[in-house]
Tab-separated table of C-alpha atoms and ligand atoms in Angstrom:
chain	number	residue	atom	x	y	z
E	1	MET	CA	0.000	0.000	0.000
E	2	PRO	CA	1.513	3.371	-0.969
E	3	SER	CA	1.945	6.093	1.636
E	4	PHE	CA	1.160	9.765	1.246
E	5	LEU	CA	2.293	12.760	3.232
E	6	LEU	CA	-0.717	15.033	3.620
E	7	CYS	CA	0.495	18.622	3.925
E	8	HIS	CA	-2.273	20.915	5.084
E	9	ARG	CA	-2.012	24.659	5.621
E	10	HIS	CA	-4.586	27.246	6.681
E	11	ALA	CA	-4.558	30.915	7.571
E	12	PRO	CA	-4.538	31.856	11.252
E	13	ASP	CA	-8.149	33.044	11.036
E	14	GLU	CA	-9.178	29.679	9.488
E	15	CYS	CA	-7.742	27.648	12.385
E	16	ARG	CA	-10.963	27.044	14.283
E	17	PHE	CA	-12.756	26.020	11.075
E	18	ALA	CA	-9.996	23.542	10.186
E	19	PHE	CA	-10.588	21.767	13.510
E	20	ALA	CA	-14.377	22.158	13.602
E	21	ALA	CA	-14.581	20.527	10.143
E	22	TRP	CA	-13.798	17.139	11.705
E	23	HIS	CA	-16.983	17.025	13.767
E	24	GLY	CA	-19.373	14.521	12.251
E	25	PHE	CA	-16.791	13.394	9.644
E	26	ASP	CA	-15.930	9.686	9.628
E	27	SER	CA	-12.177	9.116	9.164
E	28	PRO	CA	-9.488	6.761	10.461
E	29	LEU	CA	-7.591	9.920	11.454
E	30	ARG	CA	-10.223	11.027	13.953
E	31	HIS	CA	-9.106	11.081	17.585
E	32	LEU	CA	-5.452	10.379	16.673
E	33	GLN	CA	-2.511	12.699	17.163
E	34	ALA	CA	-1.220	14.782	14.253
E	35	LEU	CA	1.867	16.918	13.787
E	36	SER	CA	0.865	20.570	13.749
E	37	SER	CA	2.461	23.974	13.805
E	38	CYS	CA	-0.797	25.656	14.878
E	39	PRO	CA	0.343	26.095	18.509
E	40	SER	CA	3.517	27.870	17.314
E	41	GLY	CA	1.714	30.042	14.739
E	42	GLY	CA	2.573	28.118	11.559
E	43	HIS	CA	-0.954	26.793	11.011
E	44	ALA	CA	-0.038	23.612	9.178
E	45	LEU	CA	-0.822	19.957	9.870
E	46	TRP	CA	0.853	16.822	8.528
E	47	TRP	CA	-0.203	13.198	8.395
E	48	VAL	CA	1.386	10.129	6.789
E	49	VAL	CA	-1.410	7.832	5.643
E	50	PRO	CA	-1.591	4.564	3.697
E	51	ALA	CA	-3.839	4.841	0.651
E	52	ALA	CA	-4.199	3.401	-2.840
E	53	ASP	CA	-3.812	6.806	-4.518
E	54	PRO	CA	-3.732	10.537	-3.716
E	55	GLY	CA	-7.507	10.802	-3.947
E	56	ALA	CA	-8.010	8.056	-1.389
E	57	ALA	CA	-5.479	9.714	0.906
E	58	LEU	CA	-7.231	13.078	0.657
E	59	ALA	CA	-10.615	11.411	1.209
E	60	GLN	CA	-9.549	10.836	4.823
E	61	LEU	CA	-9.841	14.582	5.396
E	62	PRO	CA	-13.038	16.622	5.705
E	63	ALA	CA	-13.694	18.879	2.701
E	64	TYR	CA	-12.589	22.101	4.378
E	65	VAL	CA	-9.235	20.570	5.295
E	66	ARG	CA	-8.892	18.589	2.038
E	67	GLN	CA	-9.222	21.716	-0.108
E	68	ARG	CA	-6.117	23.134	1.585
E	69	THR	CA	-4.035	19.940	1.500
E	70	GLU	CA	-1.443	18.481	-0.863
E	71	ALA	CA	-0.925	14.677	-1.002
E	72	ILE	CA	2.705	13.759	-1.679
E	73	PRO	CA	3.663	10.121	-2.353
E	74	VAL	CA	6.400	9.138	0.119
E	75	SER	CA	8.334	6.068	1.211
E	76	GLU	CA	10.931	5.318	3.824
E	77	VAL	CA	14.544	5.276	2.681
E	78	PRO	CA	17.749	4.526	4.568
E	79	ILE	CA	19.806	7.579	5.439
E	80	PRO	CA	23.536	6.947	4.954
T	101	ZN	ZN1	-4.130	26.454	12.805
């Protein structure tokens, strides 16, 4: 199964909407931890998710978040 890095960014005044959008949305990402720069003022969130394709990866996000997210195919590599 491929993996995708979901890179989401929102404006500071969109922050509360980016979190409220999850209410009532069914996703395997709900109630998990995510990396975020919101507390330090960067207003970005990142997830690494398994999915068949970029569309399936983005489908794990509610529409408001999805529209501000890029899905990048990634894999683990050894660092020399
Ligand atoms: Zn934020």
